[in-house]
Amino acid sequence: MRPKSPRVITDAEAAHVARRFPSYRDLVDDALFHPAWGYYSTGQVRFGEGGHFDTFPIALAPLFGQMVSAYAFRRWRALGEPAAFEICELGAGNGQLCLDVLVAANERAVRRGDAWLRFAEALRYRIIERSPALIARQRQQLGPLAARVTWTRGDLTKRAARGAPFASHGVVFANEVLDCLAHHKVVPGANGQPGVVFVVPQLRGRAIPHADLAAVLSDDRRRRHVTYEEVIVPVERVPGLRPFLRRHYPEFFAPGKFAPYFACPAIEPLLRNTARLYDTADALWIDYGHLRAFHLTTAERQRVFAGPPRSGATIYRDPGHDDITFMVDFSVVGTAAEQAGLAVEFYGGQGELARRSGVRLDARARELIVRYRTLGWMLAVIGVGPERAWQHTGLTWNKAAGRGGRVRDDVRRGIEEFLGRRRTTFKLMILRRAAAAG
């Protein structure tokens, strides 16, 4: 369902709403990560083609893993071949990238020896994950290679990782992590000041307090009857939101109207805590997003997404069963990175990863991706692999176009989009932390 425009309420009502009901941001976070009914926490997510969404580490497997492995190898060489070097993945999905990185490092060590062999001996892989259900799926995907991975359970938007810094040198990789952070919805409020949207869920006309919402949305018989009303509350009711907006969007406090803006204060602690993971490290962030001008002028439906790709659904269609993502404000990311002591080494098309890693995405690479995907689907058909429970239909790899098109065409389009030869909103931001002098 698509709710009406947010309703303006009195100060007294705002105080009541802020105490008893979730903000837009809190509802989204619960819909994704609540232990009882969240999309990721309960294992609702389906990775890969034919699933809820596809990501480049899966769509371009195993080449994407080869790129990350080669990038890390080059950084390790540039840093003087330290004895210990970590690749740290934030939010590893179903573990496909980790698998491909470790396999690529092993294969090159065997085939090339010398420096690659020394790199493979120095390499450790770490996954920082918030969802226990995804950790279980990652272990299943990795099989025996799970013994080479260290899992750190945590949420870097809330606190620093326990035991950090993990090593002197590393590479941090985060693919589509920023887009699934819950955002506040900021709109013009009373007296020319910005307001923040709170949500009042209702079941058959009766308001459901935040404390009771999990019980209702965990019940399939009741959840389908829940409706949602958006109301506007002063930003002061959300600790830290007003100073965040002052830092990044002071124009919201000037007289006049502005389009709804999706604010993510969690980006700042996330970047600070990422900077603490290693003494010296590159952090590679790949996500769909734009700079500030886009976020000030573009329609809401082009900045927040729910459900399957291109479904046009809102966050209220089926919370807990739908993925919810946001276009990333890379202006905020860059500023937060610099405040955390990280230098912006690169911002632009994600194809820069291929260039910096030296991995060619040519015809041979395309055929390898096709064979890899074919094997994955054959294993799924016979009941092997972490996605076997749902992978019954999808793209076909034969010459005749099947449901969804031919795999070769899909792979070709994916490579062209990754390299920027097709229109894409995906960006790569490389942040660098250098060791402190002295």
PDB file of N, CA and C in Angstrom, residues 310-396:
ATOM      1  N   ARG A 310      12.510  -3.270  -9.431  1.00  0.00           N
ATOM      2  CA  ARG A 310      11.569  -2.639 -10.375  1.00  0.00           C
ATOM      3  C   ARG A 310      10.108  -2.974 -10.074  1.00  0.00           C
ATOM      4  N   SER A 311       9.810  -3.386  -8.849  1.00  0.00           N
ATOM      5  CA  SER A 311       8.423  -3.708  -8.498  1.00  0.00           C
ATOM      6  C   SER A 311       7.601  -2.463  -8.209  1.00  0.00           C
ATOM      7  N   GLY A 312       8.263  -1.348  -7.864  1.00  0.00           N
ATOM      8  CA  GLY A 312       7.546  -0.130  -7.520  1.00  0.00           C
ATOM      9  C   GLY A 312       6.889  -0.170  -6.158  1.00  0.00           C
ATOM     10  N   ALA A 313       7.213  -1.178  -5.348  1.00  0.00           N
ATOM     11  CA  ALA A 313       6.586  -1.316  -4.029  1.00  0.00           C
ATOM     12  C   ALA A 313       7.132  -0.283  -3.051  1.00  0.00           C
ATOM     13  N   THR A 314       6.347   0.027  -2.022  1.00  0.00           N
ATOM     14  CA  THR A 314       6.812   0.878  -0.931  1.00  0.00           C
ATOM     15  C   THR A 314       7.250  -0.009   0.232  1.00  0.00           C
ATOM     16  N   ILE A 315       7.824   0.626   1.254  1.00  0.00           N
ATOM     17  CA  ILE A 315       8.281  -0.151   2.408  1.00  0.00           C
ATOM     18  C   ILE A 315       7.119  -0.780   3.162  1.00  0.00           C
ATOM     19  N   TYR A 316       5.894  -0.315   2.902  1.00  0.00           N
ATOM     20  CA  TYR A 316       4.729  -0.793   3.645  1.00  0.00           C
ATOM     21  C   TYR A 316       4.029  -1.967   2.967  1.00  0.00           C
ATOM     22  N   ARG A 317       4.517  -2.407   1.806  1.00  0.00           N
ATOM     23  CA  ARG A 317       3.832  -3.485   1.101  1.00  0.00           C
ATOM     24  C   ARG A 317       3.857  -4.781   1.900  1.00  0.00           C
ATOM     25  N   ASP A 318       5.037  -5.185   2.356  1.00  0.00           N
ATOM     26  CA  ASP A 318       5.155  -6.449   3.089  1.00  0.00           C
ATOM     27  C   ASP A 318       6.412  -6.421   3.952  1.00  0.00           C
ATOM     28  N   PRO A 319       6.457  -5.523   4.953  1.00  0.00           N
ATOM     29  CA  PRO A 319       7.671  -5.403   5.764  1.00  0.00           C
ATOM     30  C   PRO A 319       8.011  -6.710   6.472  1.00  0.00           C
ATOM     31  N   GLY A 320       9.293  -7.055   6.440  1.00  0.00           N
ATOM     32  CA  GLY A 320       9.750  -8.323   6.991  1.00  0.00           C
ATOM     33  C   GLY A 320       9.894  -9.404   5.947  1.00  0.00           C
ATOM     34  N   HIS A 321       9.151  -9.280   4.838  1.00  0.00           N
ATOM     35  CA  HIS A 321       9.256 -10.218   3.725  1.00  0.00           C
ATOM     36  C   HIS A 321       9.902  -9.566   2.507  1.00  0.00           C
ATOM     37  N   ASP A 322       9.956  -8.243   2.487  1.00  0.00           N
ATOM     38  CA  ASP A 322      10.583  -7.505   1.388  1.00  0.00           C
ATOM     39  C   ASP A 322      11.928  -6.940   1.825  1.00  0.00           C
ATOM     40  N   ASP A 323      12.874  -6.936   0.896  1.00  0.00           N
ATOM     41  CA  ASP A 323      14.098  -6.176   1.122  1.00  0.00           C
ATOM     42  C   ASP A 323      13.760  -4.690   1.002  1.00  0.00           C
ATOM     43  N   ILE A 324      14.482  -3.850   1.731  1.00  0.00           N
ATOM     44  CA  ILE A 324      14.303  -2.396   1.666  1.00  0.00           C
ATOM     45  C   ILE A 324      15.681  -1.770   1.524  1.00  0.00           C
ATOM     46  N   THR A 325      15.859  -0.936   0.512  1.00  0.00           N
ATOM     47  CA  THR A 325      17.162  -0.309   0.294  1.00  0.00           C
ATOM     48  C   THR A 325      16.989   1.155  -0.086  1.00  0.00           C
ATOM     49  N   PHE A 326      18.092   1.899   0.044  1.00  0.00           N
ATOM     50  CA  PHE A 326      18.097   3.336  -0.227  1.00  0.00           C
ATOM     51  C   PHE A 326      19.260   3.686  -1.146  1.00  0.00           C
ATOM     52  N   MET A 327      19.033   4.654  -2.017  1.00  0.00           N
ATOM     53  CA  MET A 327      20.145   5.220  -2.775  1.00  0.00           C
ATOM     54  C   MET A 327      21.097   5.893  -1.792  1.00  0.00           C
ATOM     55  N   VAL A 328      22.374   5.600  -1.914  1.00  0.00           N
ATOM     56  CA  VAL A 328      23.370   6.094  -0.966  1.00  0.00           C
ATOM     57  C   VAL A 328      23.729   7.543  -1.285  1.00  0.00           C
ATOM     58  N   ASP A 329      23.838   8.354  -0.249  1.00  0.00           N
ATOM     59  CA  ASP A 329      24.301   9.736  -0.392  1.00  0.00           C
ATOM     60  C   ASP A 329      25.819   9.728  -0.203  1.00  0.00           C
ATOM     61  N   PHE A 330      26.554   9.633  -1.320  1.00  0.00           N
ATOM     62  CA  PHE A 330      28.008   9.534  -1.234  1.00  0.00           C
ATOM     63  C   PHE A 330      28.657  10.844  -0.796  1.00  0.00           C
ATOM     64  N   SER A 331      27.933  11.949  -0.866  1.00  0.00           N
ATOM     65  CA  SER A 331      28.466  13.190  -0.296  1.00  0.00           C
ATOM     66  C   SER A 331      28.634  13.039   1.211  1.00  0.00           C
ATOM     67  N   VAL A 332      27.636  12.462   1.858  1.00  0.00           N
ATOM     68  CA  VAL A 332      27.713  12.223   3.299  1.00  0.00           C
ATOM     69  C   VAL A 332      28.810  11.211   3.610  1.00  0.00           C
ATOM     70  N   VAL A 333      28.916  10.158   2.801  1.00  0.00           N
ATOM     71  CA  VAL A 333      29.938   9.133   3.036  1.00  0.00           C
ATOM     72  C   VAL A 333      31.336   9.743   2.963  1.00  0.00           C
ATOM     73  N   GLY A 334      31.583  10.558   1.932  1.00  0.00           N
ATOM     74  CA  GLY A 334      32.901  11.165   1.785  1.00  0.00           C
ATOM     75  C   GLY A 334      33.255  12.087   2.938  1.00  0.00           C
ATOM     76  N   THR A 335      32.298  12.911   3.358  1.00  0.00           N
ATOM     77  CA  THR A 335      32.543  13.820   4.484  1.00  0.00           C
ATOM     78  C   THR A 335      32.776  13.041   5.772  1.00  0.00           C
ATOM     79  N   ALA A 336      31.956  12.019   6.011  1.00  0.00           N
ATOM     80  CA  ALA A 336      32.120  11.201   7.219  1.00  0.00           C
ATOM     81  C   ALA A 336      33.458  10.473   7.214  1.00  0.00           C
ATOM     82  N   ALA A 337      33.891  10.031   6.042  1.00  0.00           N
ATOM     83  CA  ALA A 337      35.181   9.346   5.942  1.00  0.00           C
ATOM     84  C   ALA A 337      36.322  10.277   6.326  1.00  0.00           C
ATOM     85  N   GLU A 338      36.299  11.485   5.792  1.00  0.00           N
ATOM     86  CA  GLU A 338      37.362  12.442   6.101  1.00  0.00           C
ATOM     87  C   GLU A 338      37.362  12.799   7.582  1.00  0.00           C
ATOM     88  N   GLN A 339      36.180  12.917   8.180  1.00  0.00           N
ATOM     89  CA  GLN A 339      36.099  13.188   9.618  1.00  0.00           C
ATOM     90  C   GLN A 339      36.644  12.022  10.442  1.00  0.00           C
ATOM     91  N   ALA A 340      36.612  10.813   9.872  1.00  0.00           N
ATOM     92  CA  ALA A 340      37.119   9.625  10.563  1.00  0.00           C
ATOM     93  C   ALA A 340      38.598   9.384  10.296  1.00  0.00           C
ATOM     94  N   GLY A 341      39.233  10.271   9.550  1.00  0.00           N
ATOM     95  CA  GLY A 341      40.652  10.117   9.260  1.00  0.00           C
ATOM     96  C   GLY A 341      40.957   9.280   8.040  1.00  0.00           C
ATOM     97  N   LEU A 342      39.970   9.091   7.173  1.00  0.00           N
ATOM     98  CA  LEU A 342      40.146   8.334   5.938  1.00  0.00           C
ATOM     99  C   LEU A 342      40.206   9.288   4.758  1.00  0.00           C
ATOM    100  N   ALA A 343      41.124   9.051   3.853  1.00  0.00           N
ATOM    101  CA  ALA A 343      41.231   9.866   2.647  1.00  0.00           C
ATOM    102  C   ALA A 343      40.429   9.217   1.526  1.00  0.00           C
ATOM    103  N   VAL A 344      39.719  10.031   0.745  1.00  0.00           N
ATOM    104  CA  VAL A 344      38.991   9.515  -0.415  1.00  0.00           C
ATOM    105  C   VAL A 344      39.996   9.342  -1.544  1.00  0.00           C
ATOM    106  N   GLU A 345      40.370   8.096  -1.780  1.00  0.00           N
ATOM    107  CA  GLU A 345      41.357   7.761  -2.808  1.00  0.00           C
ATOM    108  C   GLU A 345      40.728   7.772  -4.194  1.00  0.00           C
ATOM    109  N   PHE A 346      39.457   7.358  -4.280  1.00  0.00           N
ATOM    110  CA  PHE A 346      38.770   7.300  -5.581  1.00  0.00           C
ATOM    111  C   PHE A 346      37.274   7.320  -5.345  1.00  0.00           C
ATOM    112  N   TYR A 347      36.556   7.992  -6.257  1.00  0.00           N
ATOM    113  CA  TYR A 347      35.102   7.909  -6.312  1.00  0.00           C
ATOM    114  C   TYR A 347      34.695   7.939  -7.773  1.00  0.00           C
ATOM    115  N   GLY A 348      33.932   6.943  -8.193  1.00  0.00           N
ATOM    116  CA  GLY A 348      33.500   6.895  -9.581  1.00  0.00           C
ATOM    117  C   GLY A 348      32.947   5.527  -9.920  1.00  0.00           C
ATOM    118  N   GLY A 349      33.069   5.137 -11.189  1.00  0.00           N
ATOM    119  CA  GLY A 349      32.526   3.870 -11.647  1.00  0.00           C
ATOM    120  C   GLY A 349      33.213   2.683 -11.002  1.00  0.00           C
ATOM    121  N   GLN A 350      32.435   1.627 -10.751  1.00  0.00           N
ATOM    122  CA  GLN A 350      32.997   0.452 -10.088  1.00  0.00           C
ATOM    123  C   GLN A 350      33.950  -0.323 -10.983  1.00  0.00           C
ATOM    124  N   GLY A 351      33.936  -0.036 -12.285  1.00  0.00           N
ATOM    125  CA  GLY A 351      34.894  -0.664 -13.186  1.00  0.00           C
ATOM    126  C   GLY A 351      36.335  -0.362 -12.823  1.00  0.00           C
ATOM    127  N   GLU A 352      36.552   0.660 -11.991  1.00  0.00           N
ATOM    128  CA  GLU A 352      37.904   0.976 -11.524  1.00  0.00           C
ATOM    129  C   GLU A 352      38.513  -0.201 -10.764  1.00  0.00           C
ATOM    130  N   LEU A 353      37.676  -1.028 -10.161  1.00  0.00           N
ATOM    131  CA  LEU A 353      38.188  -2.204  -9.458  1.00  0.00           C
ATOM    132  C   LEU A 353      38.871  -3.155 -10.434  1.00  0.00           C
ATOM    133  N   ALA A 354      38.292  -3.339 -11.611  1.00  0.00           N
ATOM    134  CA  ALA A 354      38.919  -4.195 -12.618  1.00  0.00           C
ATOM    135  C   ALA A 354      40.259  -3.615 -13.053  1.00  0.00           C
ATOM    136  N   ARG A 355      40.304  -2.302 -13.256  1.00  0.00           N
ATOM    137  CA  ARG A 355      41.550  -1.667 -13.695  1.00  0.00           C
ATOM    138  C   ARG A 355      42.634  -1.800 -12.634  1.00  0.00           C
ATOM    139  N   ARG A 356      42.303  -1.521 -11.391  1.00  0.00           N
ATOM    140  CA  ARG A 356      43.308  -1.546 -10.326  1.00  0.00           C
ATOM    141  C   ARG A 356      43.741  -2.961  -9.959  1.00  0.00           C
ATOM    142  N   SER A 357      42.898  -3.933 -10.227  1.00  0.00           N
ATOM    143  CA  SER A 357      43.256  -5.319  -9.916  1.00  0.00           C
ATOM    144  C   SER A 357      43.997  -5.995 -11.061  1.00  0.00           C
ATOM    145  N   GLY A 358      43.853  -5.446 -12.271  1.00  0.00           N
ATOM    146  CA  GLY A 358      44.492  -6.054 -13.426  1.00  0.00           C
ATOM    147  C   GLY A 358      43.734  -7.237 -13.998  1.00  0.00           C
ATOM    148  N   VAL A 359      42.499  -7.458 -13.565  1.00  0.00           N
ATOM    149  CA  VAL A 359      41.689  -8.570 -14.068  1.00  0.00           C
ATOM    150  C   VAL A 359      40.911  -8.104 -15.292  1.00  0.00           C
ATOM    151  N   ARG A 360      41.023  -8.841 -16.376  1.00  0.00           N
ATOM    152  CA  ARG A 360      40.357  -8.470 -17.629  1.00  0.00           C
ATOM    153  C   ARG A 360      38.988  -9.139 -17.709  1.00  0.00           C
ATOM    154  N   LEU A 361      37.978  -8.338 -18.004  1.00  0.00           N
ATOM    155  CA  LEU A 361      36.625  -8.864 -18.184  1.00  0.00           C
ATOM    156  C   LEU A 361      36.356  -8.992 -19.680  1.00  0.00           C
ATOM    157  N   ASP A 362      37.031  -9.945 -20.312  1.00  0.00           N
ATOM    158  CA  ASP A 362      36.954 -10.137 -21.753  1.00  0.00           C
ATOM    159  C   ASP A 362      36.082 -11.348 -22.074  1.00  0.00           C
ATOM    160  N   ALA A 363      36.146 -11.816 -23.325  1.00  0.00           N
ATOM    161  CA  ALA A 363      35.304 -12.936 -23.745  1.00  0.00           C
ATOM    162  C   ALA A 363      35.607 -14.193 -22.938  1.00  0.00           C
ATOM    163  N   ARG A 364      36.867 -14.420 -22.637  1.00  0.00           N
ATOM    164  CA  ARG A 364      37.228 -15.595 -21.846  1.00  0.00           C
ATOM    165  C   ARG A 364      36.619 -15.505 -20.446  1.00  0.00           C
ATOM    166  N   ALA A 365      36.677 -14.315 -19.868  1.00  0.00           N
ATOM    167  CA  ALA A 365      36.082 -14.121 -18.545  1.00  0.00           C
ATOM    168  C   ALA A 365      34.575 -14.346 -18.595  1.00  0.00           C
ATOM    169  N   ARG A 366      33.941 -13.862 -19.669  1.00  0.00           N
ATOM    170  CA  ARG A 366      32.496 -14.029 -19.796  1.00  0.00           C
ATOM    171  C   ARG A 366      32.122 -15.513 -19.835  1.00  0.00           C
ATOM    172  N   GLU A 367      32.880 -16.320 -20.573  1.00  0.00           N
ATOM    173  CA  GLU A 367      32.581 -17.744 -20.650  1.00  0.00           C
ATOM    174  C   GLU A 367      32.796 -18.438 -19.306  1.00  0.00           C
ATOM    175  N   LEU A 368      33.801 -17.986 -18.550  1.00  0.00           N
ATOM    176  CA  LEU A 368      34.027 -18.564 -17.230  1.00  0.00           C
ATOM    177  C   LEU A 368      32.843 -18.277 -16.310  1.00  0.00           C
ATOM    178  N   ILE A 369      32.314 -17.062 -16.371  1.00  0.00           N
ATOM    179  CA  ILE A 369      31.150 -16.718 -15.548  1.00  0.00           C
ATOM    180  C   ILE A 369      29.946 -17.574 -15.943  1.00  0.00           C
ATOM    181  N   VAL A 370      29.748 -17.770 -17.260  1.00  0.00           N
ATOM    182  CA  VAL A 370      28.634 -18.591 -17.735  1.00  0.00           C
ATOM    183  C   VAL A 370      28.768 -20.020 -17.211  1.00  0.00           C
ATOM    184  N   ARG A 371      29.966 -20.596 -17.307  1.00  0.00           N
ATOM    185  CA  ARG A 371      30.167 -21.970 -16.829  1.00  0.00           C
ATOM    186  C   ARG A 371      29.945 -22.061 -15.321  1.00  0.00           C
ATOM    187  N   TYR A 372      30.413 -21.058 -14.611  1.00  0.00           N
ATOM    188  CA  TYR A 372      30.266 -21.037 -13.151  1.00  0.00           C
ATOM    189  C   TYR A 372      28.793 -20.974 -12.768  1.00  0.00           C
ATOM    190  N   ARG A 373      28.049 -20.141 -13.482  1.00  0.00           N
ATOM    191  CA  ARG A 373      26.624 -20.012 -13.177  1.00  0.00           C
ATOM    192  C   ARG A 373      25.880 -21.289 -13.549  1.00  0.00           C
ATOM    193  N   THR A 374      26.256 -21.889 -14.663  1.00  0.00           N
ATOM    194  CA  THR A 374      25.642 -23.145 -15.080  1.00  0.00           C
ATOM    195  C   THR A 374      25.831 -24.220 -14.021  1.00  0.00           C
ATOM    196  N   LEU A 375      27.060 -24.327 -13.530  1.00  0.00           N
ATOM    197  CA  LEU A 375      27.346 -25.317 -12.495  1.00  0.00           C
ATOM    198  C   LEU A 375      26.521 -25.041 -11.241  1.00  0.00           C
ATOM    199  N   GLY A 376      26.405 -23.775 -10.869  1.00  0.00           N
ATOM    200  CA  GLY A 376      25.623 -23.427  -9.687  1.00  0.00           C
ATOM    201  C   GLY A 376      24.181 -23.870  -9.805  1.00  0.00           C
ATOM    202  N   TRP A 377      23.598 -23.665 -10.986  1.00  0.00           N
ATOM    203  CA  TRP A 377      22.203 -24.066 -11.163  1.00  0.00           C
ATOM    204  C   TRP A 377      22.045 -25.585 -11.217  1.00  0.00           C
ATOM    205  N   MET A 378      23.013 -26.263 -11.805  1.00  0.00           N
ATOM    206  CA  MET A 378      22.945 -27.729 -11.830  1.00  0.00           C
ATOM    207  C   MET A 378      23.012 -28.295 -10.412  1.00  0.00           C
ATOM    208  N   LEU A 379      23.874 -27.712  -9.580  1.00  0.00           N
ATOM    209  CA  LEU A 379      23.961 -28.159  -8.190  1.00  0.00           C
ATOM    210  C   LEU A 379      22.671 -27.864  -7.436  1.00  0.00           C
ATOM    211  N   ALA A 380      22.069 -26.693  -7.731  1.00  0.00           N
ATOM    212  CA  ALA A 380      20.813 -26.346  -7.060  1.00  0.00           C
ATOM    213  C   ALA A 380      19.705 -27.328  -7.437  1.00  0.00           C
ATOM    214  N   VAL A 381      19.694 -27.746  -8.714  1.00  0.00           N
ATOM    215  CA  VAL A 381      18.660 -28.673  -9.180  1.00  0.00           C
ATOM    216  C   VAL A 381      18.733 -30.002  -8.427  1.00  0.00           C
ATOM    217  N   ILE A 382      19.964 -30.460  -8.130  1.00  0.00           N
ATOM    218  CA  ILE A 382      20.099 -31.742  -7.433  1.00  0.00           C
ATOM    219  C   ILE A 382      20.128 -31.577  -5.916  1.00  0.00           C
ATOM    220  N   GLY A 383      19.920 -30.315  -5.458  1.00  0.00           N
ATOM    221  CA  GLY A 383      19.775 -30.094  -4.025  1.00  0.00           C
ATOM    222  C   GLY A 383      21.059 -29.819  -3.290  1.00  0.00           C
ATOM    223  N   VAL A 384      22.006 -29.146  -3.945  1.00  0.00           N
ATOM    224  CA  VAL A 384      23.276 -28.796  -3.313  1.00  0.00           C
ATOM    225  C   VAL A 384      23.434 -27.286  -3.339  1.00  0.00           C
ATOM    226  N   GLY A 385      23.909 -26.707  -2.248  1.00  0.00           N
ATOM    227  CA  GLY A 385      24.157 -25.265  -2.207  1.00  0.00           C
ATOM    228  C   GLY A 385      23.204 -24.552  -1.276  1.00  0.00           C
ATOM    229  N   PRO A 386      23.609 -23.373  -0.779  1.00  0.00           N
ATOM    230  CA  PRO A 386      22.816 -22.666   0.232  1.00  0.00           C
ATOM    231  C   PRO A 386      21.504 -22.109  -0.281  1.00  0.00           C
ATOM    232  N   GLU A 387      21.344 -21.983  -1.604  1.00  0.00           N
ATOM    233  CA  GLU A 387      20.092 -21.450  -2.141  1.00  0.00           C
ATOM    234  C   GLU A 387      19.190 -22.556  -2.701  1.00  0.00           C
ATOM    235  N   ARG A 388      19.505 -23.814  -2.405  1.00  0.00           N
ATOM    236  CA  ARG A 388      18.787 -24.929  -3.033  1.00  0.00           C
ATOM    237  C   ARG A 388      17.307 -24.975  -2.678  1.00  0.00           C
ATOM    238  N   ALA A 389      16.940 -24.383  -1.539  1.00  0.00           N
ATOM    239  CA  ALA A 389      15.558 -24.481  -1.073  1.00  0.00           C
ATOM    240  C   ALA A 389      14.582 -23.750  -1.976  1.00  0.00           C
ATOM    241  N   TRP A 390      15.070 -22.800  -2.770  1.00  0.00           N
ATOM    242  CA  TRP A 390      14.127 -22.014  -3.570  1.00  0.00           C
ATOM    243  C   TRP A 390      14.488 -21.945  -5.042  1.00  0.00           C
ATOM    244  N   GLN A 391      15.710 -22.335  -5.438  1.00  0.00           N
ATOM    245  CA  GLN A 391      16.134 -22.152  -6.823  1.00  0.00           C
ATOM    246  C   GLN A 391      15.528 -23.237  -7.711  1.00  0.00           C
ATOM    247  N   HIS A 392      14.339 -22.996  -8.189  1.00  0.00           N
ATOM    248  CA  HIS A 392      13.671 -23.957  -9.057  1.00  0.00           C
ATOM    249  C   HIS A 392      13.510 -23.427 -10.482  1.00  0.00           C
ATOM    250  N   THR A 393      13.525 -22.112 -10.645  1.00  0.00           N
ATOM    251  CA  THR A 393      13.395 -21.527 -11.977  1.00  0.00           C
ATOM    252  C   THR A 393      14.388 -20.396 -12.104  1.00  0.00           C
ATOM    253  N   GLY A 394      14.565 -19.912 -13.317  1.00  0.00           N
ATOM    254  CA  GLY A 394      15.472 -18.777 -13.510  1.00  0.00           C
ATOM    255  C   GLY A 394      15.955 -18.704 -14.928  1.00  0.00           C
ATOM    256  N   LEU A 395      17.110 -18.104 -15.122  1.00  0.00           N
ATOM    257  CA  LEU A 395      17.660 -17.942 -16.452  1.00  0.00           C
ATOM    258  C   LEU A 395      18.163 -19.281 -16.980  1.00  0.00           C
ATOM    259  N   THR A 396      18.151 -19.420 -18.283  1.00  0.00           N
ATOM    260  CA  THR A 396      18.628 -20.644 -18.906  1.00  0.00           C
ATOM    261  C   THR A 396      19.966 -20.394 -19.586  1.00  0.00           C
TER     262      THR A 396
END
